[in-house]
Amino acid sequence: MKISVCIKQVPDVSAPITIKDGTLSQDSDRMVLDAYSASAVEEALVLTGAHGGEVEVVLVGPDKAKETIRKALAMGAASGVHIHVEDMSGLDSAAFAEILAAWHKQSSYDAVLTGKQSQDTDAGLTGGMLAWKLDLPYCANAVGLTYEGGKFLVKRQGDTGQEMVELESPCLVTCSNDMNDPRIPSLKGIMQSKKKPVKTVTLDDLGLSLDGVKGGVVKTEGKGFKDVPGREPGKKFEGDPAELVSQLVNLLDNEAKVL
Amino acid sequence: MSHILVYIAATDGKVKRSSLEVLSHCRKLASENGLKLTAAVLDADPSRYTETLSKYGPDTIFTVKHPVFGNHLNTPVIEALSNIISDSAPRLVAFASTESAKEVMGALSARHQAGALPDVASFTLNGDVVEAERPVMSAKVLSLTSSNSPLVMVSVRSGSYDATEQPGTAAVQEVAFDFDTAGLKNVLKEVLSSAGDKVDLSEAEVVVAAGRGIKDADGVKLVEDLADALGAAIGASRAVTESGLFPATLQIGQTGKVVSPQLYFAVGISGAIQHVAGMANSKVIVAINKDPDAPIFQYATYGLVGDLFKILPLLTEQIRSVKAG
């Protein structure tokens, strides 16, 4: 079994963020493996661990993103594909789906895994777009994945309850971070990752150009950022629990009228 | 005249409130831009929803009837919506941001080469431009994103707009849908429901959400009792779904569900920004936390500083007595 996992390098969203003149500014320029991507890598490693085969990770990004590919290799992926795009400004989900589709059309796999969204943009579009472009059956927001008799069984979190959906191979699955706890690379894994093959691919190799993608595929444009609006400050009470409760129930019943 | 098409999420005989919110907002945008408003409902028996929908003022309701829509699969939904889009050429297609809408929007926008603006907190349509605000970077900031594409798809977070009625005379248009289920490469095997997961949290009018302060099974029981007294759905912060005290399906926040009830109880929840992103649209927020400096108090309409193990039993009792009249 070969599983191709699309991974993304993202800014460390836990670092403080400020907005200066409509653009984002972070004290740290630390870039990390996206947490949803990490869950996809982990799930692929568990599957190939149980059924044999190997995991290949695919990343679209600048030179600096190589360290993120190494991270996935240190977790246990066998090989990496680095689709080199140095300046990613102006690219949207549709652009990444187009680039990833071009790669997968010339590659072989039993399943493609992606994160259900990424930590920086939270868009959640690329997986579905890629599935459409590759004509693959797919499921989004998977919290479980097994393989039996040539088919993948996905447990996905739906609006009410969890849905068990069987997908024919090849297929695409987008992974939730509730799926697993991604392993921390061991020292041995980190040492081995340095010897694992990473293939660098250019847009030209894929029959694409940056201008062509921007002009033909990109349909949305970032216009800047702003702060999340706060809420009107409310009332805060301290004191004896019985009094607190009486005050609250009175307010809910008579002021807010929500009981 | 072109139109704004709203995909209607409905199950078990009830239209989701979040869809009615989107329909109401789109009615305003349609009127501002000289467009018609249409709604599409896909169901084994779609006619049961048209009366409710017509109260919100669409000019046309497209109904697509097929038993396959009961199967929670993305393929038939994409196929049916795609037919309507190809035949009627909408300017904009809007969805409530449900898990099923999130699943189809990428594929559908790729198929129609549409601009896609997912999970927005607000959006406008001004002639050639659709502009949206979306929480990004773990919901710490809003991103302003626009699309000039002639067809744009938008999914809207629950509670972003009010659902307001405006009765009109909607024409119901049945759309023929010939779908061969034998060719499907995806098959629904089973739907698993847990006890707390029967109601769609995103639609609940009252939510009691539990956080780290709940500590253990005794705390869980107190939360369940309060929810029972209120007739509320139970939610949870990431801390307690990860620890296993509550199932992952109940997680509220940027990576979980977005809720917008009339009344939200945050019990023992500190109020990390990722959690707040999932509940800030609630009308009334009650926070109960022993730490007076917990960030959740910045969002609370009413905040109680104190020990939840003492407060909850009293609160449950008093609410039961108020409810009993």
Coordinates of C-alpha atoms in Angstrom, one line a residue:
Chain A
M1 CA 0.0 0.0 0.0
K2 CA 1.3 3.5 -0.8
I3 CA -0.2 6.5 0.9
S4 CA 0.5 10.0 -0.2
V5 CA 0.0 12.6 2.5
C6 CA -0.2 16.2 1.6
I7 CA 1.4 18.3 4.3
K8 CA 1.7 22.0 4.9
Q9 CA 4.1 24.2 6.7
V10 CA 2.4 26.9 8.8
P11 CA 3.4 29.7 11.2
D12 CA 3.3 28.7 14.8
V13 CA -0.2 29.8 15.6
S14 CA 0.4 29.6 19.4
A15 CA 2.9 32.5 19.1
P16 CA 1.4 36.0 19.9
I17 CA 0.1 37.8 16.8
T18 CA -0.4 41.5 16.2
I19 CA -1.8 43.3 13.2
K20 CA 0.3 46.2 11.7
D21 CA -1.2 48.1 8.9
G22 CA -3.5 45.3 8.0
T23 CA -0.7 42.6 7.9
L24 CA 0.1 40.0 10.4
S25 CA 3.2 40.3 12.6
Q26 CA 4.5 37.6 14.9
D27 CA 7.5 37.9 17.3
S28 CA 8.6 34.5 16.2
D29 CA 9.0 33.5 12.6
R30 CA 9.0 29.9 13.6
M31 CA 7.3 27.6 11.0
V32 CA 6.0 24.2 12.0
L33 CA 4.3 21.1 10.6
D34 CA 0.5 21.9 10.5
A35 CA -1.2 19.9 13.3
Y36 CA -3.9 18.4 10.9
S37 CA -1.2 17.4 8.5
A38 CA 0.6 15.7 11.4
S39 CA -2.5 13.7 12.2
A40 CA -2.7 12.7 8.5
V41 CA 0.9 11.5 8.6
E42 CA 0.4 9.6 11.8
E43 CA -2.7 7.9 10.5
A44 CA -0.9 6.9 7.3
L45 CA 2.0 5.4 9.4
V46 CA -0.4 3.4 11.5
L47 CA -2.1 2.0 8.3
T48 CA 1.1 1.1 6.6
G49 CA 2.4 -0.3 9.9
A50 CA -0.6 -2.7 10.0
H51 CA -0.9 -3.5 6.3
G52 CA 2.6 -3.0 4.9
G53 CA 3.6 -0.4 2.3
E54 CA 5.0 3.1 2.7
V55 CA 4.1 6.7 3.2
E56 CA 5.2 9.6 0.9
V57 CA 4.7 13.1 2.0
V58 CA 4.1 15.9 -0.5
L59 CA 4.5 19.6 0.3
V60 CA 4.1 22.8 -1.8
G61 CA 6.4 25.5 -0.4
P62 CA 9.6 27.5 -0.3
D63 CA 13.1 26.2 0.5
K64 CA 12.5 26.8 4.2
A65 CA 9.7 24.2 4.1
K66 CA 12.2 21.4 3.7
E67 CA 12.6 21.3 7.5
T68 CA 8.9 20.4 7.7
I69 CA 9.3 17.6 5.2
R70 CA 12.2 16.3 7.4
K71 CA 9.9 16.4 10.4
A72 CA 7.4 14.1 8.6
L73 CA 10.2 11.8 7.5
A74 CA 11.5 11.7 11.1
M75 CA 8.0 10.6 12.2
G76 CA 8.4 7.6 9.8
A77 CA 7.4 8.6 6.3
A78 CA 9.6 6.9 3.7
S79 CA 10.1 9.7 1.2
G80 CA 9.2 13.3 0.5
V81 CA 8.2 15.3 -2.5
H82 CA 9.0 19.0 -2.3
I83 CA 7.1 21.0 -4.9
H84 CA 9.2 24.1 -4.8
V85 CA 7.3 27.5 -4.9
E86 CA 9.4 30.1 -3.3
D87 CA 6.9 33.0 -3.2
M88 CA 3.4 31.7 -2.3
S89 CA 1.8 35.1 -1.9
G90 CA -1.5 35.4 -3.7
L91 CA -2.1 31.6 -3.9
D92 CA -5.4 30.3 -2.5
S93 CA -6.8 26.8 -1.8
A94 CA -7.7 26.4 -5.5
A95 CA -4.1 27.0 -6.4
F96 CA -2.7 24.4 -4.0
A97 CA -5.3 21.9 -5.2
E98 CA -4.3 22.5 -8.8
I99 CA -0.6 22.0 -8.0
L100 CA -1.2 19.0 -5.9
A101 CA -3.5 17.5 -8.5
A102 CA -0.8 17.9 -11.2
W103 CA 1.7 16.0 -9.0
H104 CA -0.8 13.2 -8.2
K105 CA -1.8 12.7 -11.8
Q106 CA 1.8 11.5 -12.5
S107 CA 2.2 9.6 -9.3
S108 CA 0.6 6.4 -7.9
Y109 CA -1.1 5.8 -4.6
D110 CA -3.8 3.8 -2.9
A111 CA -5.0 6.8 -0.9
V112 CA -4.3 10.5 -0.5
L113 CA -4.6 12.0 3.0
T114 CA -4.7 15.7 3.8
G115 CA -5.6 17.7 6.9
K116 CA -9.3 18.6 7.1
Q117 CA -8.1 22.2 7.2
S118 CA -4.8 23.9 8.1
Q119 CA -4.1 25.8 11.3
D120 CA -3.2 29.1 9.6
T121 CA -6.2 29.6 7.2
D122 CA -8.8 27.1 8.6
A123 CA -10.3 27.0 5.1
G124 CA -10.8 23.2 4.6
L125 CA -11.2 23.4 0.9
T126 CA -8.0 21.9 -0.6
G127 CA -8.9 18.3 0.1
G128 CA -12.3 18.4 -1.6
M129 CA -10.9 20.4 -4.5
L130 CA -8.1 17.9 -5.0
A131 CA -10.5 14.9 -4.8
W132 CA -12.7 16.5 -7.5
K133 CA -9.7 17.2 -9.8
L134 CA -8.4 13.6 -9.3
D135 CA -11.9 12.1 -9.6
L136 CA -11.5 10.3 -6.3
P137 CA -14.2 9.2 -3.8
Y138 CA -13.5 11.1 -0.6
C139 CA -14.6 11.8 2.9
A140 CA -13.9 14.9 5.0
N141 CA -13.3 15.3 8.8
A142 CA -12.2 11.8 9.4
V143 CA -11.7 10.7 13.0
G144 CA -10.9 7.1 12.2
L145 CA -9.6 5.1 9.2
T146 CA -9.1 1.4 8.6
Y147 CA -8.4 -0.8 5.6
E148 CA -10.0 -4.1 4.8
G149 CA -10.4 -6.1 1.6
G150 CA -9.1 -3.4 -0.7
K151 CA -11.4 -0.7 0.7
F152 CA -10.9 2.1 3.2
L153 CA -13.4 2.5 6.0
V154 CA -13.6 6.1 7.3
K155 CA -15.3 7.2 10.5
R156 CA -16.2 10.8 10.0
Q157 CA -17.6 13.3 12.4
G158 CA -20.9 14.5 10.9
D159 CA -23.4 17.1 12.1
T160 CA -25.0 14.6 14.4
G161 CA -23.2 11.4 15.1
Q162 CA -20.3 9.7 13.4
E163 CA -20.7 8.3 9.9
M164 CA -18.9 5.1 8.8
V165 CA -18.3 5.4 5.1
E166 CA -16.6 2.8 2.9
L167 CA -14.4 4.2 0.1
E168 CA -13.1 2.3 -2.9
S169 CA -9.4 2.6 -3.5
P170 CA -7.9 4.9 -4.6
C171 CA -9.6 7.6 -2.5
L172 CA -8.9 10.8 -0.5
V173 CA -9.5 11.4 3.2
T174 CA -9.2 14.6 5.1
C175 CA -8.1 14.1 8.7
S176 CA -9.2 15.7 11.9
N177 CA -6.8 16.4 14.7
D178 CA -9.2 14.2 16.9
M179 CA -8.0 11.2 14.9
N180 CA -4.9 10.4 16.8
D181 CA -1.9 11.8 18.8
P182 CA 0.9 12.3 16.2
R183 CA 4.1 10.7 17.4
I184 CA 7.1 12.7 18.5
P185 CA 10.1 11.8 16.3
S186 CA 12.7 9.7 18.1
L187 CA 16.3 10.6 17.9
K188 CA 16.8 7.5 15.7
G189 CA 13.9 8.8 13.5
I190 CA 15.6 12.2 13.2
M191 CA 18.9 10.6 12.2
Q192 CA 17.3 8.4 9.7
S193 CA 15.3 11.2 8.2
K194 CA 18.5 12.8 6.9
K195 CA 19.2 9.9 4.6
K196 CA 15.7 9.5 3.3
P197 CA 15.0 10.7 -0.3
V198 CA 13.4 14.0 -0.9
K199 CA 12.6 14.8 -4.6
T200 CA 12.4 18.4 -5.6
V201 CA 9.8 19.2 -8.3
T202 CA 9.2 22.5 -10.0
L203 CA 5.9 23.9 -11.3
D204 CA 7.5 23.6 -14.7
D205 CA 8.1 19.9 -14.2
L206 CA 4.3 19.6 -13.6
G207 CA 3.4 21.5 -16.7
L208 CA 2.3 24.6 -14.7
S209 CA 3.6 28.1 -14.2
L210 CA 3.1 30.5 -11.3
D211 CA 1.5 33.1 -13.5
G212 CA -0.8 30.5 -15.1
V213 CA -2.0 29.3 -11.7
K214 CA -2.5 32.8 -10.4
G215 CA -4.3 33.9 -13.6
G216 CA -6.4 30.8 -14.3
V217 CA -7.1 29.1 -11.0
V218 CA -6.9 31.6 -8.1
K219 CA -10.4 33.0 -7.5
T220 CA -10.0 34.8 -4.1
E221 CA -7.8 37.5 -2.8
G222 CA -6.6 38.4 0.7
K223 CA -7.3 42.0 1.6
G224 CA -5.7 42.2 5.0
F225 CA -6.5 41.4 8.6
K226 CA -8.4 42.9 11.5
D227 CA -8.9 42.2 15.2
V228 CA -11.8 40.0 16.3
P229 CA -14.5 42.2 17.8
G230 CA -14.9 41.8 21.5
R231 CA -18.1 41.5 23.4
E232 CA -19.7 44.1 25.7
P233 CA -18.4 43.6 29.2
G234 CA -20.9 41.9 31.4
K235 CA -21.4 41.6 35.2
K236 CA -19.2 39.6 37.4
F237 CA -20.2 38.4 40.9
E238 CA -18.2 37.0 43.8
G239 CA -19.3 35.8 47.1
D240 CA -21.4 33.1 48.8
P241 CA -22.5 30.4 46.3
A242 CA -26.1 30.4 47.3
E243 CA -26.3 34.2 46.8
L244 CA -24.5 34.0 43.5
V245 CA -26.9 31.4 42.3
S246 CA -30.0 33.4 43.3
Q247 CA -28.6 36.5 41.6
L248 CA -27.9 34.6 38.4
V249 CA -31.2 32.8 38.2
N250 CA -33.0 36.1 38.8
L251 CA -31.1 37.8 36.0
L252 CA -31.6 35.0 33.6
D253 CA -35.3 34.8 34.3
N254 CA -36.1 38.6 34.6
E255 CA -33.4 40.5 32.8
A256 CA -32.2 38.3 30.0
K257 CA -35.5 36.3 29.9
V258 CA -33.8 33.2 28.7
L259 CA -35.2 30.6 31.1
Chain B
M1 CA -32.3 37.9 -13.7
S2 CA -29.7 36.0 -11.8
H3 CA -30.1 34.8 -8.2
I4 CA -28.6 34.0 -4.9
L5 CA -29.0 30.3 -4.2
V6 CA -29.1 29.1 -0.6
Y7 CA -28.5 25.4 0.1
I8 CA -30.9 24.3 2.9
A9 CA -29.7 21.9 5.5
A10 CA -32.6 20.1 7.0
T11 CA -33.0 16.8 8.8
D12 CA -35.8 14.9 10.5
G13 CA -38.5 17.3 9.3
K14 CA -36.7 20.4 10.6
V15 CA -34.9 23.1 8.7
K16 CA -31.6 24.0 10.5
R17 CA -31.7 27.4 12.1
S18 CA -28.3 28.2 10.6
S19 CA -29.8 27.8 7.1
L20 CA -32.6 30.2 7.9
E21 CA -30.0 32.7 9.1
V22 CA -28.2 32.4 5.8
L23 CA -31.5 32.6 3.9
S24 CA -32.4 35.8 5.8
H25 CA -29.1 37.5 5.1
C26 CA -29.1 36.5 1.5
R27 CA -32.6 38.0 1.1
K28 CA -31.1 41.3 2.1
L29 CA -28.2 40.9 -0.3
A30 CA -30.5 39.9 -3.1
S31 CA -32.6 42.9 -2.6
E32 CA -29.6 45.3 -2.5
N33 CA -28.2 43.8 -5.7
G34 CA -31.4 43.4 -7.7
L35 CA -31.2 39.6 -7.6
K36 CA -33.8 36.9 -7.0
L37 CA -33.5 34.7 -3.9
T38 CA -33.7 30.9 -4.3
A39 CA -33.4 28.0 -2.0
A40 CA -32.5 24.4 -2.7
V41 CA -33.6 21.5 -0.5
L42 CA -32.4 18.0 -1.2
D43 CA -34.2 15.2 0.7
A44 CA -36.1 12.0 0.4
D45 CA -39.2 14.1 1.0
P46 CA -38.4 17.7 0.4
S47 CA -42.0 19.0 0.2
R48 CA -42.1 18.8 4.0
Y49 CA -39.8 21.8 4.2
T50 CA -41.3 24.2 1.7
E51 CA -43.8 25.7 4.0
T52 CA -41.2 26.8 6.5
L53 CA -38.8 28.0 3.8
S54 CA -41.5 30.2 2.2
K55 CA -41.8 32.2 5.4
Y56 CA -38.3 33.5 4.8
G57 CA -39.1 35.1 1.4
P58 CA -37.3 33.1 -1.3
D59 CA -38.7 33.7 -4.8
T60 CA -38.2 30.0 -5.8
I61 CA -37.6 26.9 -3.8
F62 CA -35.9 24.1 -5.8
T63 CA -36.8 20.7 -4.4
V64 CA -34.8 17.6 -5.3
K65 CA -36.4 14.3 -4.2
H66 CA -34.3 11.2 -3.8
P67 CA -33.9 8.6 -1.1
V68 CA -30.1 8.7 -1.5
F69 CA -30.0 12.1 0.4
G70 CA -30.7 10.2 3.6
N71 CA -27.3 8.5 3.2
H72 CA -25.0 11.3 4.4
L73 CA -22.9 11.0 1.3
N74 CA -21.3 13.9 -0.4
T75 CA -21.5 12.6 -4.0
P76 CA -25.3 12.9 -4.6
V77 CA -25.4 16.3 -2.9
I78 CA -22.6 17.6 -5.2
E79 CA -24.3 16.1 -8.2
A80 CA -27.8 17.6 -7.5
L81 CA -26.4 21.1 -6.5
S82 CA -24.2 21.0 -9.6
N83 CA -27.2 20.4 -11.8
I84 CA -29.1 23.3 -10.3
I85 CA -26.1 25.6 -10.6
S86 CA -25.5 24.6 -14.3
D87 CA -29.2 25.1 -15.1
S88 CA -30.0 28.3 -13.2
A89 CA -26.6 30.1 -13.2
P90 CA -26.7 31.7 -9.7
R91 CA -24.4 34.7 -8.8
L92 CA -23.7 33.3 -5.4
V93 CA -24.3 30.0 -3.6
A94 CA -24.5 30.2 0.2
F95 CA -24.4 27.5 2.8
A96 CA -24.7 27.3 6.5
S97 CA -21.3 26.0 7.6
T98 CA -22.3 22.5 8.7
E99 CA -20.1 19.5 8.5
S100 CA -21.9 18.3 5.4
A101 CA -21.6 21.7 3.7
K102 CA -17.9 21.9 4.6
E103 CA -17.5 18.5 2.9
V104 CA -19.0 19.4 -0.4
M105 CA -17.9 23.0 -0.9
G106 CA -14.3 22.3 -2.0
A107 CA -15.3 19.8 -4.7
L108 CA -18.3 21.9 -5.8
S109 CA -16.3 25.1 -6.2
A110 CA -13.6 23.3 -8.1
R111 CA -16.2 21.8 -10.4
H112 CA -17.7 25.1 -11.2
Q113 CA -14.5 27.1 -11.0
A114 CA -16.1 29.3 -8.4
G115 CA -14.5 31.6 -5.8
A116 CA -14.8 29.8 -2.4
L117 CA -15.1 31.7 0.9
P118 CA -15.5 29.1 3.6
D119 CA -16.7 29.4 7.2
V120 CA -17.2 33.2 7.2
A121 CA -18.3 35.3 10.1
S122 CA -19.8 37.9 7.8
F123 CA -20.0 38.6 4.1
T124 CA -21.3 41.2 1.6
L125 CA -22.1 41.3 -2.1
N126 CA -21.5 44.6 -3.9
G127 CA -22.0 44.2 -7.6
D128 CA -18.9 42.4 -8.8
V129 CA -17.3 41.8 -5.4
V130 CA -18.1 39.4 -2.6
E131 CA -16.2 40.3 0.6
A132 CA -16.0 38.2 3.7
E133 CA -14.4 38.2 7.1
R134 CA -13.1 34.8 8.4
P135 CA -11.5 33.9 11.7
V136 CA -8.0 32.6 10.9
M137 CA -4.7 31.8 12.8
S138 CA -6.5 29.8 15.5
A139 CA -9.3 32.4 15.5
K140 CA -6.9 35.1 16.8
V141 CA -7.6 37.5 13.9
L142 CA -10.1 38.0 11.2
S143 CA -8.9 37.7 7.6
L144 CA -10.6 39.9 5.0
T145 CA -11.0 37.9 1.8
S146 CA -12.7 38.8 -1.4
S147 CA -13.6 37.2 -4.7
N148 CA -14.4 38.9 -8.0
S149 CA -15.4 35.6 -9.6
P150 CA -18.7 35.6 -11.5
L151 CA -19.7 32.6 -9.3
V152 CA -18.9 32.6 -5.6
M153 CA -19.6 30.1 -2.9
V154 CA -19.8 31.1 0.8
S155 CA -20.4 29.1 3.9
V156 CA -21.5 31.0 7.0
R157 CA -20.8 30.2 10.6
S158 CA -23.8 29.6 12.8
G159 CA -25.2 32.6 14.7
S160 CA -23.6 35.2 12.3
Y161 CA -27.0 36.6 11.3
D162 CA -30.5 36.5 12.7
A163 CA -33.2 34.4 11.1
T164 CA -36.0 36.8 10.3
E165 CA -39.3 35.9 8.5
Q166 CA -40.6 37.8 5.5
P167 CA -43.5 35.8 4.1
G168 CA -43.9 35.8 0.4
T169 CA -45.2 33.6 -2.3
A170 CA -42.4 31.2 -3.2
A171 CA -42.7 29.1 -6.4
V172 CA -41.8 25.5 -5.8
Q173 CA -39.8 24.0 -8.6
E174 CA -39.2 20.3 -8.6
V175 CA -35.9 19.4 -10.1
A176 CA -35.7 15.9 -11.7
F177 CA -32.8 13.9 -10.4
D178 CA -31.8 10.7 -11.9
F179 CA -29.1 9.2 -9.8
D180 CA -27.5 5.8 -10.2
T181 CA -26.5 4.6 -6.7
A182 CA -24.9 1.5 -8.2
G183 CA -22.0 3.5 -9.5
L184 CA -21.1 5.0 -6.2
K185 CA -17.6 4.5 -4.9
N186 CA -18.6 5.6 -1.4
V187 CA -21.1 3.7 0.7
L188 CA -22.6 4.7 4.1
K189 CA -22.2 1.6 6.3
E190 CA -23.5 3.0 9.6
V191 CA -24.2 6.1 11.7
L192 CA -22.9 6.0 15.2
S193 CA -24.6 8.2 17.8
S194 CA -23.4 8.7 21.3
A195 CA -25.8 9.7 24.1
G196 CA -24.8 13.3 24.1
D197 CA -24.7 13.5 20.4
K198 CA -28.4 13.1 19.5
V199 CA -29.0 16.8 19.0
D200 CA -27.0 18.9 16.7
L201 CA -25.0 21.0 19.1
S202 CA -24.8 23.8 16.5
E203 CA -28.5 24.1 16.5
A204 CA -29.2 24.0 20.2
E205 CA -30.9 26.9 22.0
V206 CA -29.3 26.2 25.3
V207 CA -25.8 24.7 25.8
V208 CA -23.9 23.7 28.9
A209 CA -20.2 23.4 28.1
A210 CA -17.7 21.8 30.4
G211 CA -14.0 22.5 30.8
R212 CA -11.0 21.5 32.8
G213 CA -12.5 22.6 36.1
I214 CA -14.9 19.7 35.9
K215 CA -12.1 17.4 36.9
D216 CA -13.8 14.0 37.1
A217 CA -16.9 11.8 36.8
D218 CA -18.5 13.7 39.7
G219 CA -18.1 16.9 37.9
V220 CA -19.5 15.4 34.7
K221 CA -22.6 14.3 36.6
L222 CA -23.1 17.9 37.9
V223 CA -22.9 19.1 34.3
E224 CA -25.4 16.5 33.1
D225 CA -27.8 17.4 35.9
L226 CA -27.7 21.1 34.9
A227 CA -28.2 20.3 31.2
D228 CA -31.1 18.1 32.1
A229 CA -32.8 20.9 34.2
L230 CA -32.3 23.4 31.3
G231 CA -33.2 21.0 28.5
A232 CA -29.7 21.9 27.2
A233 CA -27.2 20.2 24.9
I234 CA -23.9 19.4 26.4
G235 CA -20.6 20.7 24.9
A236 CA -17.0 20.5 26.0
S237 CA -13.7 22.3 25.7
R238 CA -10.8 20.6 24.0
A239 CA -9.1 19.9 27.3
V240 CA -11.9 17.6 28.5
T241 CA -12.4 15.8 25.2
E242 CA -8.7 15.1 25.0
S243 CA -8.7 13.8 28.5
G244 CA -11.6 11.5 27.6
L245 CA -14.1 12.9 30.1
F246 CA -16.4 13.9 27.2
P247 CA -16.6 12.4 23.6
A248 CA -14.7 14.3 20.9
T249 CA -18.0 14.9 19.1
L250 CA -19.0 17.4 21.7
Q251 CA -16.0 19.7 21.3
I252 CA -16.8 23.4 20.8
G253 CA -14.2 25.7 19.3
Q254 CA -12.3 26.6 16.2
T255 CA -11.4 22.9 15.6
G256 CA -14.7 21.6 16.8
K257 CA -18.3 22.9 16.5
V258 CA -19.5 26.5 16.3
V259 CA -22.5 27.1 18.5
S260 CA -24.8 30.1 18.8
P261 CA -27.4 29.3 21.4
Q262 CA -29.7 31.8 23.2
L263 CA -28.0 30.8 26.5
Y264 CA -24.5 29.3 26.9
F265 CA -23.0 28.1 30.2
A266 CA -19.2 27.9 30.3
V267 CA -18.5 25.7 33.4
G268 CA -14.9 25.5 34.5
I269 CA -13.7 26.7 31.1
S270 CA -10.8 29.2 31.2
G271 CA -11.8 30.7 27.8
A272 CA -8.9 30.1 25.5
I273 CA -9.3 32.0 22.2
Q274 CA -9.8 28.7 20.3
H275 CA -12.7 27.8 22.5
V276 CA -14.2 31.3 22.3
A277 CA -14.2 31.2 18.5
G278 CA -16.8 28.4 18.8
M279 CA -19.2 30.2 21.1
A280 CA -18.8 34.0 20.9
N281 CA -22.0 34.3 18.9
S282 CA -24.1 33.0 21.8
K283 CA -26.7 35.6 22.9
V284 CA -26.2 35.2 26.7
I285 CA -23.1 33.7 28.1
V286 CA -22.8 32.6 31.7
A287 CA -19.3 31.8 33.0
I288 CA -18.6 29.9 36.2
N289 CA -15.0 29.7 37.2
K290 CA -13.0 29.9 40.4
D291 CA -10.3 32.0 38.8
P292 CA -11.5 35.6 38.8
D293 CA -8.9 36.4 36.1
A294 CA -10.0 33.7 33.7
P295 CA -10.3 35.1 30.1
I296 CA -13.8 33.7 29.8
F297 CA -15.1 36.5 32.0
Q298 CA -14.3 39.0 29.3
Y299 CA -17.0 37.4 27.2
A300 CA -19.5 36.5 29.9
T301 CA -22.8 38.4 30.2
Y302 CA -22.9 37.1 33.7
G303 CA -19.9 35.7 35.5
L304 CA -19.8 33.8 38.7
V305 CA -16.5 33.6 40.5
G306 CA -16.6 30.5 42.7
D307 CA -16.3 26.8 43.2
L308 CA -18.4 25.0 40.5
F309 CA -18.8 22.0 42.7
K310 CA -20.7 24.1 45.2
I311 CA -22.5 26.3 42.6
L312 CA -23.8 23.8 40.2
P313 CA -26.0 21.7 42.6
L314 CA -27.7 24.9 43.8
L315 CA -28.1 26.2 40.3
T316 CA -29.6 23.0 39.0
E317 CA -32.1 23.0 42.0
Q318 CA -33.1 26.7 41.5
I319 CA -33.5 26.3 37.7
R320 CA -35.7 23.3 38.3
S321 CA -37.9 25.2 40.6
V322 CA -38.2 28.2 38.2
K323 CA -39.0 25.9 35.3
A324 CA -41.6 24.2 37.5
G325 CA -43.2 27.6 37.8

